[in-house]
């Protein structure tokens, strides 16, 4: 039996803004046994924060999210410009529109790219009864430990990747040994053969998707 199931009694749910109307510290969130994720867009920063704190998370399955998006527009900030055409000058790997809430195939294709479908140890539910059952049967301590291990592996991978990048950037020079030029123009000429112009770059956008125009 899971931790919540062993405790018995009703489960308690609250939105973050209702539970903490005056704001919160990350330590407050870390004390919760689990979080149910109801996303408002494709990538949510709080997901990464909670994951890095090893807080077990429950998210709607892809099929359930497709249903909710079609019926309730759950991801209300996923589409900003409903009439924006595709920029033809950019290559597209699919003809499925990312700006639809009606086409199930397109929704499955694009929603499958949401961050929470690409991290291990997230529990997915297919309905509200399924969520309640999984909350009561989940071993939250084991899930949190598995997330902690995944975070450690990712941290090691990122450190190695950045070390390789810094070796390439500084050609193997040890930290602190690189001489920092005192003259900006001379440094730009030495590195790139020219000095960037001092005038402000143009602020003209290539596209105006809010008007259905792509540059």
CSV table of C-alpha atoms in Angstrom, one decimal:
chain,number,residue,atom,x,y,z
A,1,UNK,CA,0.0,0.0,0.0
A,2,UNK,CA,1.2,3.5,-0.7
A,3,UNK,CA,1.9,6.2,1.9
A,4,UNK,CA,-1.4,8.1,1.4
A,5,UNK,CA,-3.3,4.9,1.4
A,6,UNK,CA,-1.8,3.8,4.7
A,7,UNK,CA,-2.7,7.2,6.2
A,8,UNK,CA,-6.4,6.7,5.3
A,9,UNK,CA,-9.0,9.4,5.4
A,10,UNK,CA,-9.8,11.8,2.6
A,11,UNK,CA,-7.1,13.3,0.3
A,12,UNK,CA,-6.7,17.0,0.4
A,13,UNK,CA,-6.0,19.1,-2.8
A,14,UNK,CA,-5.2,22.8,-3.1
A,15,UNK,CA,-4.0,25.1,-5.8
A,16,UNK,CA,-0.6,26.7,-5.0
A,17,UNK,CA,-2.1,30.2,-5.0
A,18,UNK,CA,-4.8,29.1,-2.6
A,19,UNK,CA,-2.5,27.2,-0.3
A,20,UNK,CA,0.0,30.1,-0.2
A,21,UNK,CA,-1.9,33.4,-0.8
A,22,UNK,CA,1.1,35.4,0.5
A,23,UNK,CA,3.7,33.5,-1.4
A,24,UNK,CA,5.9,30.5,-0.5
A,25,UNK,CA,9.4,29.3,-0.1
A,26,UNK,CA,10.6,26.3,-2.0
A,27,UNK,CA,10.9,24.5,1.3
A,28,UNK,CA,7.2,24.8,1.7
A,29,UNK,CA,6.6,23.0,-1.6
A,30,UNK,CA,9.1,20.4,-0.8
A,31,UNK,CA,7.1,19.3,2.3
A,32,UNK,CA,4.1,18.3,0.3
A,33,UNK,CA,3.9,14.5,-0.3
A,34,UNK,CA,3.0,14.9,-4.0
A,35,UNK,CA,1.9,17.4,-6.6
A,36,UNK,CA,-0.8,16.9,-9.2
A,37,UNK,CA,0.2,18.8,-12.4
A,38,UNK,CA,-2.5,20.5,-14.4
A,39,UNK,CA,-0.4,22.4,-17.0
A,40,UNK,CA,-1.5,25.7,-18.6
A,41,UNK,CA,1.1,25.5,-21.3
A,42,UNK,CA,3.7,23.1,-22.9
A,43,UNK,CA,6.6,24.0,-20.6
A,44,UNK,CA,6.1,25.1,-17.1
A,45,UNK,CA,9.1,26.3,-15.0
A,46,UNK,CA,7.5,25.0,-11.7
A,47,UNK,CA,7.7,21.5,-13.2
A,48,UNK,CA,11.5,21.7,-13.3
A,49,UNK,CA,11.7,23.2,-9.8
A,50,UNK,CA,9.5,20.5,-8.3
A,51,UNK,CA,11.4,17.8,-10.1
A,52,UNK,CA,14.8,19.1,-8.9
A,53,UNK,CA,13.3,19.0,-5.3
A,54,UNK,CA,12.4,15.3,-5.9
A,55,UNK,CA,8.7,16.0,-5.2
A,56,UNK,CA,6.6,13.1,-6.7
A,57,UNK,CA,4.3,14.3,-9.5
A,58,UNK,CA,1.1,13.0,-11.1
A,59,UNK,CA,0.3,14.3,-14.6
A,60,UNK,CA,-2.6,13.5,-17.0
A,61,UNK,CA,-1.8,10.9,-19.6
A,62,UNK,CA,-1.3,12.0,-23.2
A,63,UNK,CA,-4.8,10.8,-24.1
A,64,UNK,CA,-6.4,12.5,-21.2
A,65,UNK,CA,-4.6,15.7,-21.9
A,66,UNK,CA,-5.8,15.6,-25.6
A,67,UNK,CA,-9.3,15.2,-24.3
A,68,UNK,CA,-9.1,18.1,-21.9
A,69,UNK,CA,-7.5,20.3,-24.5
A,70,UNK,CA,-10.3,19.6,-27.0
A,71,UNK,CA,-13.1,20.0,-24.5
A,72,UNK,CA,-11.8,22.5,-22.0
A,73,UNK,CA,-8.7,24.2,-23.6
A,74,UNK,CA,-6.7,23.3,-20.5
A,75,UNK,CA,-3.4,24.6,-22.0
A,76,UNK,CA,-4.8,28.1,-22.3
A,77,UNK,CA,-1.4,29.6,-23.0
A,78,UNK,CA,-0.3,27.1,-25.6
A,79,UNK,CA,-1.7,29.0,-28.6
A,80,UNK,CA,-1.3,32.8,-28.8
A,81,UNK,CA,-2.3,33.5,-32.4
A,82,UNK,CA,-5.1,31.3,-33.6
A,83,UNK,CA,-5.0,32.5,-37.2
A,84,UNK,CA,-1.2,32.6,-37.8
A,85,UNK,CA,-0.2,30.7,-40.9
A,86,UNK,CA,2.9,28.6,-41.1
A,87,UNK,CA,6.1,30.4,-42.1
A,88,UNK,CA,6.8,28.8,-45.4
A,89,UNK,CA,10.4,29.7,-45.4
A,90,UNK,CA,11.0,27.4,-42.4
A,91,UNK,CA,11.3,23.7,-42.8
A,92,UNK,CA,8.6,21.7,-41.1
A,93,UNK,CA,8.8,18.0,-40.1
A,94,UNK,CA,5.1,17.5,-40.1
A,95,UNK,CA,2.0,18.9,-41.7
A,96,UNK,CA,0.1,18.7,-38.4
A,97,UNK,CA,-0.8,22.1,-37.2
A,98,UNK,CA,0.4,23.1,-33.7
A,99,UNK,CA,-2.3,25.7,-33.5
A,100,UNK,CA,-5.4,23.5,-33.3
A,101,UNK,CA,-7.6,22.2,-30.5
A,102,UNK,CA,-9.8,20.2,-32.8
A,103,UNK,CA,-7.5,17.7,-34.5
A,104,UNK,CA,-6.7,14.7,-32.2
A,105,UNK,CA,-3.8,13.5,-34.3
A,106,UNK,CA,-2.2,17.0,-34.3
A,107,UNK,CA,-2.8,17.3,-30.5
A,108,UNK,CA,-1.2,13.9,-29.9
A,109,UNK,CA,1.8,14.8,-32.0
A,110,UNK,CA,2.5,18.2,-30.4
A,111,UNK,CA,1.4,17.6,-26.8
A,112,UNK,CA,3.6,14.5,-26.7
A,113,UNK,CA,6.5,17.0,-26.7
A,114,UNK,CA,5.5,18.5,-23.4
A,115,UNK,CA,8.3,18.4,-20.8
A,116,UNK,CA,6.5,16.2,-18.3
A,117,UNK,CA,6.3,13.4,-20.8
A,118,UNK,CA,10.1,13.2,-21.1
A,119,UNK,CA,11.2,12.9,-17.5
A,120,UNK,CA,11.4,9.5,-15.7
A,121,UNK,CA,9.3,8.7,-12.6
A,122,UNK,CA,6.3,10.9,-13.4
A,123,UNK,CA,3.0,9.0,-12.7
A,124,UNK,CA,0.4,9.4,-15.4
A,125,UNK,CA,-3.4,9.1,-14.7
A,126,UNK,CA,-6.2,8.4,-17.2
A,127,UNK,CA,-9.1,9.8,-15.2
A,128,UNK,CA,-9.9,11.4,-11.8
A,129,UNK,CA,-10.8,7.9,-10.3
A,130,UNK,CA,-7.5,6.6,-11.7
A,131,UNK,CA,-5.6,9.5,-10.1
A,132,UNK,CA,-7.2,8.9,-6.7
A,133,UNK,CA,-6.3,5.2,-6.9
A,134,UNK,CA,-2.7,5.9,-7.9
A,135,UNK,CA,-2.3,8.5,-5.2
A,136,UNK,CA,-3.3,6.0,-2.6
A,137,UNK,CA,-1.2,3.1,-3.9
A,138,UNK,CA,1.9,5.0,-4.8
A,139,UNK,CA,5.1,4.5,-2.9
A,140,UNK,CA,6.0,8.2,-2.7
A,141,UNK,CA,9.2,7.7,-0.9
A,142,UNK,CA,10.5,5.3,-3.5
A,143,UNK,CA,9.4,7.7,-6.3
A,144,UNK,CA,11.2,10.6,-4.6
A,145,UNK,CA,14.4,8.5,-4.2
A,146,UNK,CA,14.2,7.5,-7.9
A,147,UNK,CA,13.9,11.2,-8.9
A,148,UNK,CA,16.8,12.0,-6.7
A,149,UNK,CA,18.9,9.4,-8.4
A,150,UNK,CA,17.8,10.7,-11.9
A,151,UNK,CA,18.7,14.3,-10.9
A,152,UNK,CA,22.2,13.2,-9.8
A,153,UNK,CA,22.8,11.4,-13.1
A,154,UNK,CA,21.6,14.4,-15.0
A,155,UNK,CA,23.8,16.7,-12.9
A,156,UNK,CA,26.9,14.6,-13.6
A,157,UNK,CA,26.0,14.5,-17.4
A,158,UNK,CA,25.6,18.3,-17.4
A,159,UNK,CA,28.9,18.9,-15.6
A,160,UNK,CA,30.8,16.7,-18.1
A,161,UNK,CA,29.1,18.4,-21.0
A,162,UNK,CA,30.0,21.9,-19.8
A,163,UNK,CA,33.6,20.8,-19.1
A,164,UNK,CA,33.9,19.6,-22.7
A,165,UNK,CA,32.4,22.9,-23.9
A,166,UNK,CA,34.8,25.0,-21.8
A,167,UNK,CA,37.8,22.9,-23.0
A,168,UNK,CA,36.7,23.7,-26.6
A,169,UNK,CA,36.0,27.4,-25.9
A,170,UNK,CA,39.3,28.0,-24.1
A,171,UNK,CA,41.5,25.5,-26.0
A,172,UNK,CA,42.4,23.6,-22.9
A,173,UNK,CA,43.6,26.5,-20.9
A,174,UNK,CA,43.0,26.1,-17.1
A,175,UNK,CA,40.5,28.3,-15.3
A,176,UNK,CA,41.9,31.8,-14.6
A,177,UNK,CA,44.8,31.5,-17.0
A,178,UNK,CA,43.2,33.3,-19.9
A,179,UNK,CA,44.3,37.0,-20.2
A,180,UNK,CA,41.4,39.3,-20.4
A,181,UNK,CA,42.0,42.1,-22.9
A,182,UNK,CA,41.6,45.6,-21.6
A,183,UNK,CA,40.6,47.2,-24.9
A,184,UNK,CA,37.2,46.0,-26.3
A,185,UNK,CA,37.8,47.1,-29.9
A,186,UNK,CA,41.2,45.4,-30.0
A,187,UNK,CA,39.8,42.2,-28.5
A,188,UNK,CA,37.0,42.1,-31.1
A,189,UNK,CA,39.4,42.5,-34.0
A,190,UNK,CA,41.7,39.8,-32.6
A,191,UNK,CA,38.9,37.4,-32.1
A,192,UNK,CA,36.6,38.1,-35.0
A,193,UNK,CA,38.4,40.4,-37.4
A,194,UNK,CA,36.0,43.3,-36.9
A,195,UNK,CA,34.3,45.5,-34.4
A,196,UNK,CA,30.5,45.3,-34.1
A,197,UNK,CA,28.9,48.6,-35.1
A,198,UNK,CA,28.0,51.0,-32.2
A,199,UNK,CA,24.6,51.9,-33.7
A,200,UNK,CA,21.5,50.1,-32.3
A,201,UNK,CA,20.3,47.2,-34.4
A,202,UNK,CA,17.0,47.4,-36.1
A,203,UNK,CA,14.0,46.5,-34.0
A,204,UNK,CA,11.9,45.5,-36.9
A,205,UNK,CA,10.4,42.0,-36.5
A,206,UNK,CA,10.4,39.6,-39.4
A,207,UNK,CA,7.0,38.4,-38.5
A,208,UNK,CA,3.7,39.8,-37.1
A,209,UNK,CA,1.8,36.6,-36.2
A,210,UNK,CA,-0.8,38.6,-34.3
A,211,UNK,CA,-1.8,40.0,-37.7
A,212,UNK,CA,-1.3,36.7,-39.6
A,213,UNK,CA,1.8,37.9,-41.3
A,214,UNK,CA,5.1,35.9,-41.5
A,215,UNK,CA,8.3,37.5,-42.8
